[in-house]
Tab-separated table of C-alpha atoms in Angstrom:
chain	number	residue	atom	x	y	z
Q	1	UNK	CA	145.989	38.225	155.156
Q	2	UNK	CA	144.897	41.362	156.965
Q	3	UNK	CA	145.069	44.574	154.936
Q	4	UNK	CA	145.576	48.113	156.218
Q	5	UNK	CA	146.358	51.552	154.825
Q	6	UNK	CA	149.184	53.797	155.925
Q	7	UNK	CA	151.910	56.282	155.135
Q	8	UNK	CA	155.628	55.746	155.383
Q	9	UNK	CA	159.074	57.264	154.894
Q	10	UNK	CA	161.766	55.047	153.384
Q	11	UNK	CA	164.753	54.520	155.679
Q	12	UNK	CA	166.748	51.675	154.139
Q	13	UNK	CA	166.590	48.921	151.526
Q	14	UNK	CA	168.334	45.593	151.022
Q	15	UNK	CA	168.457	43.688	147.761
Q	16	UNK	CA	166.706	40.322	147.978
Q	17	UNK	CA	167.198	37.880	145.114
Q	18	UNK	CA	167.262	39.072	141.520
Q	19	UNK	CA	164.155	41.220	141.449
Q	20	UNK	CA	163.044	41.918	145.026
Q	21	UNK	CA	164.103	44.012	147.992
Q	22	UNK	CA	163.402	44.444	151.675
Q	23	UNK	CA	162.341	48.003	152.487
Q	24	UNK	CA	162.494	49.453	155.999
Q	25	UNK	CA	159.997	52.249	156.569
Q	26	UNK	CA	159.018	54.532	159.391
Q	27	UNK	CA	155.229	54.291	159.262
Q	28	UNK	CA	152.331	56.073	160.877
Q	29	UNK	CA	150.516	52.804	161.583
Q	30	UNK	CA	153.277	50.763	163.199
Q	31	UNK	CA	156.522	52.632	163.771
Q	32	UNK	CA	159.446	51.007	161.984
Q	33	UNK	CA	158.382	48.117	159.757
Q	34	UNK	CA	160.027	45.955	157.115
Q	35	UNK	CA	158.330	45.082	153.832
Q	36	UNK	CA	159.109	42.512	151.184
Q	37	UNK	CA	158.782	44.191	147.783
Q	38	UNK	CA	158.693	41.712	144.919
Q	39	UNK	CA	159.323	42.425	141.268
Q	40	UNK	CA	160.893	45.777	142.029
Q	41	UNK	CA	163.421	45.434	139.206
Q	42	UNK	CA	161.515	44.645	136.037
Q	43	UNK	CA	163.658	43.556	133.101
Q	44	UNK	CA	161.706	45.710	130.697
Q	45	UNK	CA	162.267	48.779	132.865
Q	46	UNK	CA	158.558	49.511	132.846
Q	47	UNK	CA	156.491	49.550	135.983
Q	48	UNK	CA	159.529	49.420	138.265
Q	49	UNK	CA	158.874	50.407	141.879
Q	50	UNK	CA	162.570	50.979	142.563
Q	51	UNK	CA	162.279	54.754	142.214
Q	52	UNK	CA	159.843	54.849	145.138
Q	53	UNK	CA	162.305	53.367	147.606
Q	54	UNK	CA	164.976	56.045	147.851
Q	55	UNK	CA	166.108	57.460	151.233
Q	56	UNK	CA	163.429	59.630	152.885
Q	57	UNK	CA	160.934	59.241	150.020
Q	58	UNK	CA	157.318	59.519	151.260
Q	59	UNK	CA	154.869	56.780	150.240
Q	60	UNK	CA	151.234	55.880	150.749
Q	61	UNK	CA	150.362	52.203	150.731
Q	62	UNK	CA	147.962	49.409	151.402
Q	63	UNK	CA	149.842	46.830	153.429
Q	64	UNK	CA	149.281	43.148	154.011
Q	65	UNK	CA	150.002	41.456	157.335
Q	66	UNK	CA	150.128	37.710	157.858
Q	67	UNK	CA	150.661	35.784	161.079
Q	68	UNK	CA	152.699	33.262	159.072
Q	69	UNK	CA	155.203	35.787	157.686
Q	70	UNK	CA	157.582	38.016	159.595
Q	71	UNK	CA	157.665	40.781	156.985
Q	72	UNK	CA	154.738	42.779	155.725
Q	73	UNK	CA	153.937	43.141	152.036
Q	74	UNK	CA	152.357	45.782	149.848
Q	75	UNK	CA	149.124	45.307	147.985
Q	76	UNK	CA	149.626	48.796	146.591
Q	77	UNK	CA	152.281	51.481	147.071
Q	78	UNK	CA	152.694	54.893	145.475
Q	79	UNK	CA	154.413	58.237	146.013
Q	80	UNK	CA	152.581	60.227	148.676
Q	81	UNK	CA	153.316	63.562	147.003
Q	82	UNK	CA	155.572	64.727	144.174
Q	83	UNK	CA	159.100	65.696	145.186
Q	84	UNK	CA	160.366	68.782	143.376
Q	85	UNK	CA	163.864	69.219	144.778
Q	86	UNK	CA	164.973	66.245	146.851
Q	87	UNK	CA	165.724	63.802	143.992
Q	88	UNK	CA	167.528	66.380	141.857
Q	89	UNK	CA	169.629	68.431	144.299
Q	90	UNK	CA	172.814	66.675	145.463
Q	91	UNK	CA	172.825	68.672	148.704
Q	92	UNK	CA	169.292	67.602	149.585
Q	93	UNK	CA	169.771	63.975	148.523
Q	94	UNK	CA	172.955	63.796	150.620
Q	95	UNK	CA	171.063	65.090	153.641
Q	96	UNK	CA	168.212	62.670	152.969
Q	97	UNK	CA	170.710	59.803	152.973
Q	98	UNK	CA	172.070	60.948	156.342
Q	99	UNK	CA	168.628	61.498	157.909
Q	100	UNK	CA	167.372	58.123	156.712
Q	101	UNK	CA	170.431	56.338	158.073
Q	102	UNK	CA	170.162	58.093	161.452
Q	103	UNK	CA	166.505	57.080	161.755
Q	104	UNK	CA	167.239	53.539	160.576
Q	105	UNK	CA	169.953	53.125	163.202
Q	106	UNK	CA	168.182	54.828	166.091
Q	107	UNK	CA	164.468	54.080	165.724
Q	108	UNK	CA	163.690	50.437	166.456
Q	109	UNK	CA	160.195	50.550	167.948
Q	110	UNK	CA	157.459	48.746	166.036
Q	111	UNK	CA	154.705	50.729	167.746
Q	112	UNK	CA	152.995	53.853	166.411
Q	113	UNK	CA	154.686	57.090	167.441
Q	114	UNK	CA	152.559	59.841	165.945
Q	115	UNK	CA	154.671	62.833	167.076
Q	116	UNK	CA	157.894	61.306	165.691
Q	117	UNK	CA	156.243	60.280	162.442
Q	118	UNK	CA	154.658	63.700	161.931
Q	119	UNK	CA	158.040	65.346	162.554
Q	120	UNK	CA	159.831	63.123	160.029
Q	121	UNK	CA	157.032	63.450	157.463
Q	122	UNK	CA	157.165	67.233	157.820
Q	123	UNK	CA	160.954	67.210	157.440
Q	124	UNK	CA	160.640	65.558	154.023
Q	125	UNK	CA	158.346	68.281	152.737
Q	126	UNK	CA	160.386	71.070	154.333
Q	127	UNK	CA	163.703	69.877	152.887
Q	128	UNK	CA	162.169	69.289	149.459
Q	129	UNK	CA	160.734	72.814	149.299
Q	130	UNK	CA	163.645	74.669	150.896
Q	131	UNK	CA	165.413	77.283	148.785
Q	132	UNK	CA	167.785	78.870	151.317
Q	133	UNK	CA	169.451	77.514	154.452
Q	134	UNK	CA	169.816	73.974	153.086
Q	135	UNK	CA	173.351	73.654	154.477
Q	136	UNK	CA	171.989	73.905	158.028
Q	137	UNK	CA	169.097	71.498	157.647
Q	138	UNK	CA	170.786	68.336	158.926
Q	139	UNK	CA	171.883	70.211	162.050
Q	140	UNK	CA	168.347	71.480	162.659
Q	141	UNK	CA	167.068	67.930	162.095
Q	142	UNK	CA	169.391	66.439	164.718
Q	143	UNK	CA	168.631	69.166	167.256
Q	144	UNK	CA	164.882	68.660	166.961
Q	145	UNK	CA	165.085	64.874	166.685
Q	146	UNK	CA	166.488	64.851	170.230
Q	147	UNK	CA	163.048	66.010	171.415
Q	148	UNK	CA	161.401	62.863	170.078
Q	149	UNK	CA	164.121	60.522	171.323
Q	150	UNK	CA	163.816	61.815	174.875
Q	151	UNK	CA	166.999	63.761	175.559
Q	152	UNK	CA	166.576	67.356	174.404
Q	153	UNK	CA	168.009	70.164	176.582
Q	154	UNK	CA	166.214	70.229	179.915
Q	155	UNK	CA	166.533	73.921	180.762
Q	156	UNK	CA	166.768	77.342	179.135
Q	157	UNK	CA	169.945	78.728	177.617
Q	158	UNK	CA	171.699	81.657	179.244
Q	159	UNK	CA	174.303	83.718	177.344
Q	160	UNK	CA	177.806	82.310	177.605
Q	161	UNK	CA	176.661	78.914	178.876
Q	162	UNK	CA	178.128	75.515	178.123
Q	163	UNK	CA	175.902	72.560	177.347
Q	164	UNK	CA	176.579	69.607	179.642
Q	165	UNK	CA	176.028	66.527	177.468
Q	166	UNK	CA	175.899	64.145	180.407
Q	167	UNK	CA	173.292	66.105	182.327
Q	168	UNK	CA	171.431	67.446	179.298
Q	169	UNK	CA	171.503	70.945	180.762
Q	170	UNK	CA	172.964	74.357	179.988
Q	171	UNK	CA	175.322	75.469	182.730
Q	172	UNK	CA	177.056	78.817	183.383
Q	173	UNK	CA	180.080	76.983	184.811
Q	174	UNK	CA	182.183	74.732	182.595
Q	175	UNK	CA	181.892	71.101	183.796
Q	176	UNK	CA	185.085	69.346	184.878
Q	177	UNK	CA	184.452	66.379	182.567
Q	178	UNK	CA	184.929	66.323	178.783
Q	179	UNK	CA	181.284	65.634	177.869
Q	180	UNK	CA	180.482	69.251	177.178
Q	181	UNK	CA	179.768	71.411	174.143
Q	182	UNK	CA	181.809	74.550	173.610
Q	183	UNK	CA	180.146	77.886	174.239
Q	184	UNK	CA	179.810	78.446	170.499
Q	185	UNK	CA	178.197	75.036	169.878
Q	186	UNK	CA	175.922	75.533	172.875
Q	187	UNK	CA	174.684	78.818	171.407
Q	188	UNK	CA	174.151	77.165	168.012
Q	189	UNK	CA	172.128	74.409	169.675
Q	190	UNK	CA	169.929	77.042	171.315
Q	191	UNK	CA	169.507	78.900	168.003
Q	192	UNK	CA	168.543	75.753	166.086
Q	193	UNK	CA	166.096	74.575	168.735
Q	194	UNK	CA	164.354	77.953	168.614
Q	195	UNK	CA	164.437	78.355	164.831
Q	196	UNK	CA	161.520	77.781	162.473
Q	197	UNK	CA	162.731	75.505	159.692
Q	198	UNK	CA	161.678	78.103	157.112
Q	199	UNK	CA	164.111	80.605	158.627
Q	200	UNK	CA	167.236	78.439	158.703
Q	201	UNK	CA	169.045	80.789	156.336
Q	202	UNK	CA	169.023	83.362	159.166
Q	203	UNK	CA	171.506	81.218	161.106
Q	204	UNK	CA	174.816	82.144	159.526
Q	205	UNK	CA	177.283	79.302	159.944
Q	206	UNK	CA	180.466	78.666	158.011
Q	207	UNK	CA	181.722	75.216	157.097
Q	208	UNK	CA	184.032	74.804	160.097
Q	209	UNK	CA	181.219	75.772	162.481
Q	210	UNK	CA	178.876	73.252	160.874
Q	211	UNK	CA	181.469	70.480	161.129
Q	212	UNK	CA	182.264	71.312	164.755
Q	213	UNK	CA	178.588	71.410	165.712
Q	214	UNK	CA	177.831	68.170	163.845
Q	215	UNK	CA	180.676	66.474	165.716
Q	216	UNK	CA	179.340	67.817	169.024
Q	217	UNK	CA	175.838	66.549	168.237
Q	218	UNK	CA	177.187	63.100	167.349
Q	219	UNK	CA	178.913	62.987	170.750
Q	220	UNK	CA	175.645	64.077	172.374
Q	221	UNK	CA	173.617	61.416	170.555
Q	222	UNK	CA	176.326	58.834	171.158
Q	223	UNK	CA	176.171	59.397	174.914
Q	224	UNK	CA	172.517	58.312	174.828
Q	225	UNK	CA	172.428	55.971	171.826
Q	226	UNK	CA	175.490	53.939	170.853
Q	227	UNK	CA	174.025	53.122	167.434
Q	228	UNK	CA	174.835	56.608	166.124
Q	229	UNK	CA	178.462	55.494	165.758
Q	230	UNK	CA	177.430	53.155	162.936
Q	231	UNK	CA	176.135	55.976	160.717
Q	232	UNK	CA	178.425	55.932	157.668
Q	233	UNK	CA	176.980	58.878	155.726
Q	234	UNK	CA	178.468	61.366	158.212
Q	235	UNK	CA	181.678	61.335	156.178
Q	236	UNK	CA	179.842	62.419	153.031
Q	237	UNK	CA	178.121	65.245	154.910
Q	238	UNK	CA	181.440	66.587	156.138
Q	239	UNK	CA	182.751	66.627	152.574
Q	240	UNK	CA	179.710	68.324	151.042
Q	241	UNK	CA	178.960	70.814	153.809
């Protein structure tokens, strides 16, 4: 077996047998990869790795690759850095669940994508440390994720513009078709794209605005990637935020 070292962010897990699971990670060394994790549920409760494999948890590992096995394995895996807020704040853990599911559904490539990985890795640390503006984080995440998936806005915003979802452009004239964001959502998209994640609390949105913008972004993503429709955690987000 060939060994290698890497970092990863947990996207999804599936129970396998009585004591094992399959973990899907976004990694720096190979894009999205699946790993067989054996003995993750120890009967004694000691030495369990289960706590490592929660949505969006960052890990460092030594992996094992075999030409005879489809899934990779871990020789060693550990938390990459201590999380201070994400596991204990229901708002942050809810967002982590949503972000992980979006990435699991949309990112399929098994090739290294350093810019995407660095963005996702940075999002984990930013969300964990955030004190104010948490309610806007998932919206900021979606807006900036569009950059790495290849369909971010292709021109500059002008006041009063609509955002044409089909063309990926801001336009001063409302398109005749229905694939368009409202003026308010278009302005929010501009604000989020321009905003430093540490200043998210400066974007004052109420609950109805967040829901409307989230719905608009799901339409936008859905126009380019059908898999977004399978994301189930959207319902929880709408209830919490």
